[in-house]
Amino acid sequence: MMFRTRFAPSPTGPLHLGHAYSAILAHDMARDAGGEFLLRIDDLDQSRARPHWEEQIYADLSWLGLTWDGPVRRQSDHFADYETALQTLRNSGLTFECQCTRRDIEAAANAPQEGAPIFGPDGRIYPGTCRNLALPPTAATCTRLDIARAAEAAGPFAFTETGARHAGAHNVSAQELATTVGDVVLSRRQMAASYHLSVVIDDSATQITHVIRGADLFEATRIHVLLQALLGLPTPTYHHHDLIRDDAGKRLAKRDDARAIAKYRSDGAAPQDIRRLVGH
Ligand code: GLU
């Protein structure tokens, strides 16, 4: 199968050095493998996505000398696909509707067992309040995956990681998912789908063979692999790269405009300077 990867920024702010690192790495790995590099615009959160940030993404990547194959995929064009997948999962009986507010969840999780993790890759571990209430879906509920039952149903599964920090095969157990991830949200009020559900659908629809992205998403990968198993989708190979940090060792955030590629450009930097700065 041809190597195919993607870069999937959200148009909610300027691309900074961390994005440049990720995009260049994915692009170069695809070109070295004689494969394809796709660009996806992760504009799932329509309340934060802005057309001018999307334009800036194209301009910055082109300036960096990166070329992408085929049409750009925009998540906002695929809300119906996410809804179909959500419906499939609902029909499987492995989801439930949840009416808890953030405050409800915090209150219920107030007395965690000693040593139990409180936060997982999907935020605070859901305490299970609505799991067995069989609430109907309404505008005020979100849909969650009953992760222990879902992982049991999907059977044992694994994924391969090629990033240096976690390289190797990773087996995922239902027990571990239940205690360290919890019942993840699949769709939220006012959002077509959660990040987890949308990227799984997108990567499969675009036949991505290698997901190359920052190490901050390594822990969430177990959720993605579970969703792939439940939806009968192939699992790509994953490659999580270390994050670019600022001089103080802090991870670069989108709002860190000082590291925006556009800023380096306007200060007269050349694309090779960016490659050198991020260590490519
Ligand atoms: N859109 C996500 C982000 O900007 C990346 C999603 C992914 O690579 O799976 O963090």
Short mmCIF file of C-alpha atoms and ligand atoms in Angstrom, two decimals:
data_model
loop_
_atom_site.label_atom_id
_atom_site.label_comp_id
_atom_site.label_asym_id
_atom_site.label_seq_id
_atom_site.Cartn_x
_atom_site.Cartn_y
_atom_site.Cartn_z
CA MET A 1 0.00 0.00 0.00
CA MET A 2 1.26 3.46 -0.83
CA PHE A 3 2.51 5.54 2.11
CA ARG A 4 0.02 8.29 2.70
CA THR A 5 0.08 10.78 5.52
CA ARG A 6 -1.46 14.13 6.34
CA PHE A 7 -1.02 17.37 8.19
CA ALA A 8 -4.22 18.46 9.93
CA PRO A 9 -4.06 21.92 11.50
CA SER A 10 -7.06 23.69 13.00
CA PRO A 11 -7.65 27.17 11.51
CA THR A 12 -7.98 28.75 14.93
CA GLY A 13 -4.73 30.68 15.08
CA PRO A 14 -1.39 31.13 13.34
CA LEU A 15 0.84 28.16 12.58
CA HIS A 16 3.94 28.33 14.73
CA LEU A 17 7.27 26.52 14.81
CA GLY A 18 5.68 23.38 16.27
CA HIS A 19 3.32 23.13 13.33
CA ALA A 20 6.17 23.75 10.93
CA TYR A 21 8.09 20.86 12.48
CA SER A 22 5.11 18.52 12.20
CA ALA A 23 4.22 19.54 8.65
CA ILE A 24 7.81 19.31 7.37
CA LEU A 25 8.32 15.92 9.04
CA ALA A 26 5.14 14.45 7.55
CA HIS A 27 5.86 15.99 4.15
CA ASP A 28 9.45 14.76 4.03
CA MET A 29 8.56 11.26 5.25
CA ALA A 30 5.93 11.00 2.52
CA ARG A 31 8.28 12.27 -0.19
CA ASP A 32 11.11 9.97 0.98
CA ALA A 33 8.73 7.01 0.80
CA GLY A 34 7.50 7.99 -2.65
CA GLY A 35 4.08 8.44 -1.07
CA GLU A 36 1.53 11.18 -0.63
CA PHE A 37 1.18 14.10 1.75
CA LEU A 38 -2.37 15.37 2.26
CA LEU A 39 -3.59 18.56 3.87
CA ARG A 40 -6.68 18.56 6.05
CA ILE A 41 -8.31 21.56 7.67
CA ASP A 42 -9.62 20.54 11.09
CA ASP A 43 -12.38 23.13 11.36
CA LEU A 44 -14.71 20.93 13.40
CA ASP A 45 -15.12 23.66 15.97
CA GLN A 46 -16.94 26.21 13.87
CA SER A 47 -17.12 28.64 16.75
CA ARG A 48 -13.35 29.06 16.62
CA ALA A 49 -12.41 28.38 12.98
CA ARG A 50 -11.78 31.48 10.86
CA PRO A 51 -11.31 31.75 7.06
CA HIS A 52 -8.32 34.05 7.43
CA TRP A 53 -6.47 31.47 9.52
CA GLU A 54 -7.16 28.87 6.85
CA GLU A 55 -5.74 31.22 4.20
CA GLN A 56 -2.70 31.76 6.39
CA ILE A 57 -2.15 27.98 6.62
CA TYR A 58 -2.00 27.69 2.82
CA ALA A 59 0.29 30.69 2.58
CA ASP A 60 2.67 29.49 5.31
CA LEU A 61 2.92 25.92 4.02
CA SER A 62 3.50 27.10 0.45
CA TRP A 63 6.16 29.50 1.66
CA LEU A 64 7.85 26.62 3.51
CA GLY A 65 8.04 24.87 0.15
CA LEU A 66 5.59 22.10 1.06
CA THR A 67 3.28 20.71 -1.59
CA TRP A 68 0.26 18.58 -0.85
CA ASP A 69 -1.47 15.99 -2.98
CA GLY A 70 -5.08 16.01 -4.04
CA PRO A 71 -7.80 18.30 -2.77
CA VAL A 72 -7.74 19.71 0.75
CA ARG A 73 -10.25 18.01 3.01
CA ARG A 74 -12.21 20.28 5.29
CA GLN A 75 -13.95 18.70 8.27
CA SER A 76 -16.89 21.09 7.98
CA ASP A 77 -17.75 19.44 4.64
CA HIS A 78 -18.17 16.05 6.33
CA PHE A 79 -20.51 16.54 9.26
CA ALA A 80 -22.97 14.07 7.70
CA ASP A 81 -20.26 11.37 7.67
CA TYR A 82 -19.60 11.88 11.37
CA GLU A 83 -23.33 11.69 12.07
CA THR A 84 -23.57 8.38 10.19
CA ALA A 85 -20.70 6.91 12.22
CA LEU A 86 -22.25 8.22 15.41
CA GLN A 87 -25.51 6.54 14.49
CA THR A 88 -23.69 3.26 13.83
CA LEU A 89 -22.14 3.43 17.28
CA ARG A 90 -25.47 4.34 18.89
CA ASN A 91 -27.12 1.39 17.13
CA SER A 92 -24.45 -0.92 18.52
CA GLY A 93 -25.80 -0.22 22.01
CA LEU A 94 -22.35 0.76 23.27
CA THR A 95 -23.11 4.45 23.79
CA PHE A 96 -25.26 6.40 26.17
CA GLU A 97 -26.59 9.91 26.43
CA CYS A 98 -25.17 12.07 29.17
CA GLN A 99 -26.68 15.19 30.66
CA CYS A 100 -23.90 15.99 33.12
CA THR A 101 -22.46 19.46 33.12
CA ARG A 102 -18.77 19.97 33.73
CA ARG A 103 -19.65 20.95 37.28
CA ASP A 104 -21.66 17.73 37.81
CA ILE A 105 -18.66 15.70 36.70
CA GLU A 106 -16.29 17.55 38.96
CA ALA A 107 -18.61 17.11 41.93
CA ALA A 108 -19.07 13.38 41.30
CA ALA A 109 -15.36 12.88 40.83
CA ASN A 110 -14.52 14.78 43.97
CA ALA A 111 -13.52 11.78 46.03
CA PRO A 112 -11.35 9.68 43.72
CA GLN A 113 -9.86 6.46 44.97
CA GLU A 114 -6.35 6.99 46.09
CA GLY A 115 -3.90 6.63 43.25
CA ALA A 116 -6.62 6.54 40.59
CA PRO A 117 -5.94 8.86 37.65
CA ILE A 118 -8.38 11.73 37.52
CA PHE A 119 -7.55 13.00 34.07
CA GLY A 120 -7.13 11.01 30.88
CA PRO A 121 -6.56 12.00 27.26
CA ASP A 122 -10.21 13.04 27.00
CA GLY A 123 -10.14 15.20 30.11
CA ARG A 124 -11.53 14.30 33.51
CA ILE A 125 -12.39 10.60 33.74
CA TYR A 126 -16.15 10.37 33.57
CA PRO A 127 -17.59 9.02 36.84
CA GLY A 128 -20.38 7.10 35.10
CA THR A 129 -23.36 9.05 36.43
CA CYS A 130 -25.59 8.67 33.33
CA ARG A 131 -24.18 5.36 32.06
CA ASN A 132 -27.18 3.24 33.01
CA LEU A 133 -29.95 5.83 32.85
CA ALA A 134 -30.89 5.19 29.18
CA LEU A 135 -31.58 8.89 28.61
CA PRO A 136 -32.96 9.86 25.20
CA PRO A 137 -30.77 12.10 23.00
CA THR A 138 -31.80 15.74 23.29
CA ALA A 139 -30.24 19.09 22.52
CA ALA A 140 -28.97 19.12 26.08
CA THR A 141 -27.22 15.72 26.08
CA CYS A 142 -23.91 14.56 24.68
CA THR A 143 -23.22 11.03 23.48
CA ARG A 144 -20.56 9.04 25.31
CA LEU A 145 -19.01 5.69 24.56
CA ASP A 146 -19.41 3.08 27.31
CA ILE A 147 -15.72 2.41 27.04
CA ALA A 148 -15.43 -0.74 29.15
CA ARG A 149 -18.20 -2.50 27.23
CA ALA A 150 -17.03 -1.10 23.90
CA ALA A 151 -13.47 -2.32 24.46
CA GLU A 152 -14.74 -5.75 25.48
CA ALA A 153 -16.91 -5.92 22.37
CA ALA A 154 -14.09 -4.79 20.07
CA GLY A 155 -11.83 -7.52 21.43
CA PRO A 156 -8.12 -7.18 22.11
CA PHE A 157 -6.48 -4.72 19.78
CA ALA A 158 -3.15 -3.10 19.22
CA PHE A 159 -1.39 -0.47 17.16
CA THR A 160 2.13 0.09 15.94
CA GLU A 161 4.03 3.22 16.87
CA THR A 162 7.17 4.27 15.05
CA GLY A 163 7.95 7.50 16.92
CA ALA A 164 11.18 7.08 18.90
CA ARG A 165 9.74 7.72 22.37
CA HIS A 166 7.12 4.95 22.28
CA ALA A 167 8.30 2.82 19.35
CA GLY A 168 6.85 -0.66 19.16
CA ALA A 169 3.58 -2.53 19.36
CA HIS A 170 1.02 -1.31 21.89
CA ASN A 171 -1.69 -3.60 23.17
CA VAL A 172 -4.74 -1.88 24.54
CA SER A 173 -6.85 -3.54 27.22
CA ALA A 174 -10.46 -2.83 28.14
CA GLN A 175 -9.48 -2.58 31.79
CA GLU A 176 -6.83 0.03 31.08
CA LEU A 177 -9.19 2.07 28.90
CA ALA A 178 -11.85 2.06 31.58
CA THR A 179 -9.51 3.28 34.29
CA THR A 180 -7.26 5.66 32.38
CA VAL A 181 -9.53 7.07 29.67
CA GLY A 182 -13.15 6.67 30.74
CA ASP A 183 -16.35 7.09 28.75
CA VAL A 184 -15.23 9.46 26.00
CA VAL A 185 -17.54 11.98 24.39
CA LEU A 186 -18.43 11.16 20.77
CA SER A 187 -20.56 14.17 20.03
CA ARG A 188 -21.24 17.25 22.00
CA ARG A 189 -23.97 19.80 22.04
CA GLN A 190 -23.40 22.21 19.13
CA MET A 191 -20.57 20.11 17.70
CA ALA A 192 -20.98 17.62 14.87
CA ALA A 193 -18.62 15.11 16.47
CA SER A 194 -15.82 14.95 18.96
CA TYR A 195 -12.26 15.35 17.78
CA HIS A 196 -11.71 11.60 18.31
CA LEU A 197 -14.59 10.46 16.14
CA SER A 198 -13.91 12.96 13.37
CA VAL A 199 -10.20 12.17 12.94
CA VAL A 200 -10.90 8.45 12.80
CA ILE A 201 -13.46 8.98 10.04
CA ASP A 202 -11.21 11.45 8.20
CA ASP A 203 -8.10 9.28 8.31
CA SER A 204 -10.03 6.30 7.05
CA ALA A 205 -11.88 8.23 4.31
CA THR A 206 -8.57 9.56 2.99
CA GLN A 207 -6.83 6.17 3.31
CA ILE A 208 -4.10 7.45 5.57
CA THR A 209 -1.51 4.73 6.20
CA HIS A 210 0.68 6.75 8.59
CA VAL A 211 -0.55 9.28 11.11
CA ILE A 212 2.31 11.63 11.96
CA ARG A 213 1.56 14.14 14.72
CA GLY A 214 2.73 15.57 18.02
CA ALA A 215 3.39 13.48 21.11
CA ASP A 216 0.54 15.28 22.88
CA LEU A 217 -1.84 13.00 20.98
CA PHE A 218 -0.10 9.71 21.78
CA GLU A 219 -2.37 8.91 24.74
CA ALA A 220 -5.49 9.63 22.69
CA THR A 221 -4.41 7.09 20.08
CA ARG A 222 -5.93 4.24 22.13
CA ILE A 223 -9.31 5.91 21.74
CA HIS A 224 -8.82 6.19 17.98
CA VAL A 225 -7.82 2.55 17.64
CA LEU A 226 -10.85 1.47 19.65
CA LEU A 227 -13.16 3.52 17.42
CA GLN A 228 -11.54 2.00 14.33
CA ALA A 229 -12.18 -1.48 15.71
CA LEU A 230 -15.81 -0.67 16.50
CA LEU A 231 -16.44 0.86 13.08
CA GLY A 232 -14.55 -1.81 11.14
CA LEU A 233 -11.94 0.66 9.88
CA PRO A 234 -8.25 -0.08 9.32
CA THR A 235 -5.73 1.15 11.88
CA PRO A 236 -2.87 3.17 10.39
CA THR A 237 0.66 3.15 11.74
CA TYR A 238 1.21 5.98 14.23
CA HIS A 239 4.25 8.20 14.57
CA HIS A 240 4.21 10.72 17.40
CA HIS A 241 7.07 13.19 17.34
CA ASP A 242 8.45 15.19 20.24
CA LEU A 243 7.01 18.65 20.66
CA ILE A 244 8.94 21.78 19.92
CA ARG A 245 9.43 23.75 23.10
CA ASP A 246 10.33 27.35 23.73
CA ASP A 247 13.58 28.42 25.37
CA ALA A 248 12.03 27.90 28.81
CA GLY A 249 11.08 24.32 27.90
CA LYS A 250 7.39 25.14 27.61
CA ARG A 251 5.33 23.62 24.83
CA LEU A 252 4.42 26.13 22.13
CA ALA A 253 0.75 27.05 22.11
CA LYS A 254 -1.24 28.43 19.21
CA ARG A 255 -1.54 31.74 20.97
CA ASP A 256 2.23 32.00 21.15
CA ASP A 257 2.23 34.44 18.26
CA ALA A 258 5.88 35.24 18.83
CA ARG A 259 6.71 31.87 17.24
CA ALA A 260 4.23 32.25 14.40
CA ILE A 261 5.69 31.33 11.04
CA ALA A 262 4.14 34.54 9.67
CA LYS A 263 6.16 36.53 12.17
CA TYR A 264 9.43 34.90 11.11
CA ARG A 265 8.47 35.56 7.50
CA SER A 266 7.78 39.23 8.08
CA ASP A 267 11.05 39.48 10.01
CA GLY A 268 12.84 38.34 6.85
CA ALA A 269 13.55 34.67 7.66
CA ALA A 270 13.94 32.20 4.79
CA PRO A 271 12.24 28.78 4.71
CA GLN A 272 15.63 27.13 5.35
CA ASP A 273 15.91 29.17 8.56
CA ILE A 274 12.68 27.59 9.80
CA ARG A 275 13.93 24.09 8.88
CA ARG A 276 17.12 24.80 10.80
CA LEU A 277 15.28 26.28 13.79
CA VAL A 278 13.11 23.20 14.24
CA GLY A 279 16.01 20.85 13.65
CA HIS A 280 15.14 19.39 10.26
N1 GLU B 1 -6.22 18.99 14.33
C1 GLU B 1 -5.41 18.40 15.33
C2 GLU B 1 -4.51 19.45 15.95
O1 GLU B 1 -4.35 20.52 15.38
C3 GLU B 1 -4.55 17.29 14.79
C4 GLU B 1 -5.33 16.06 14.64
C5 GLU B 1 -4.48 14.82 14.38
O2 GLU B 1 -3.34 14.95 13.90
O3 GLU B 1 -4.98 13.75 14.60
O4 GLU B 1 -3.98 19.21 17.01
#
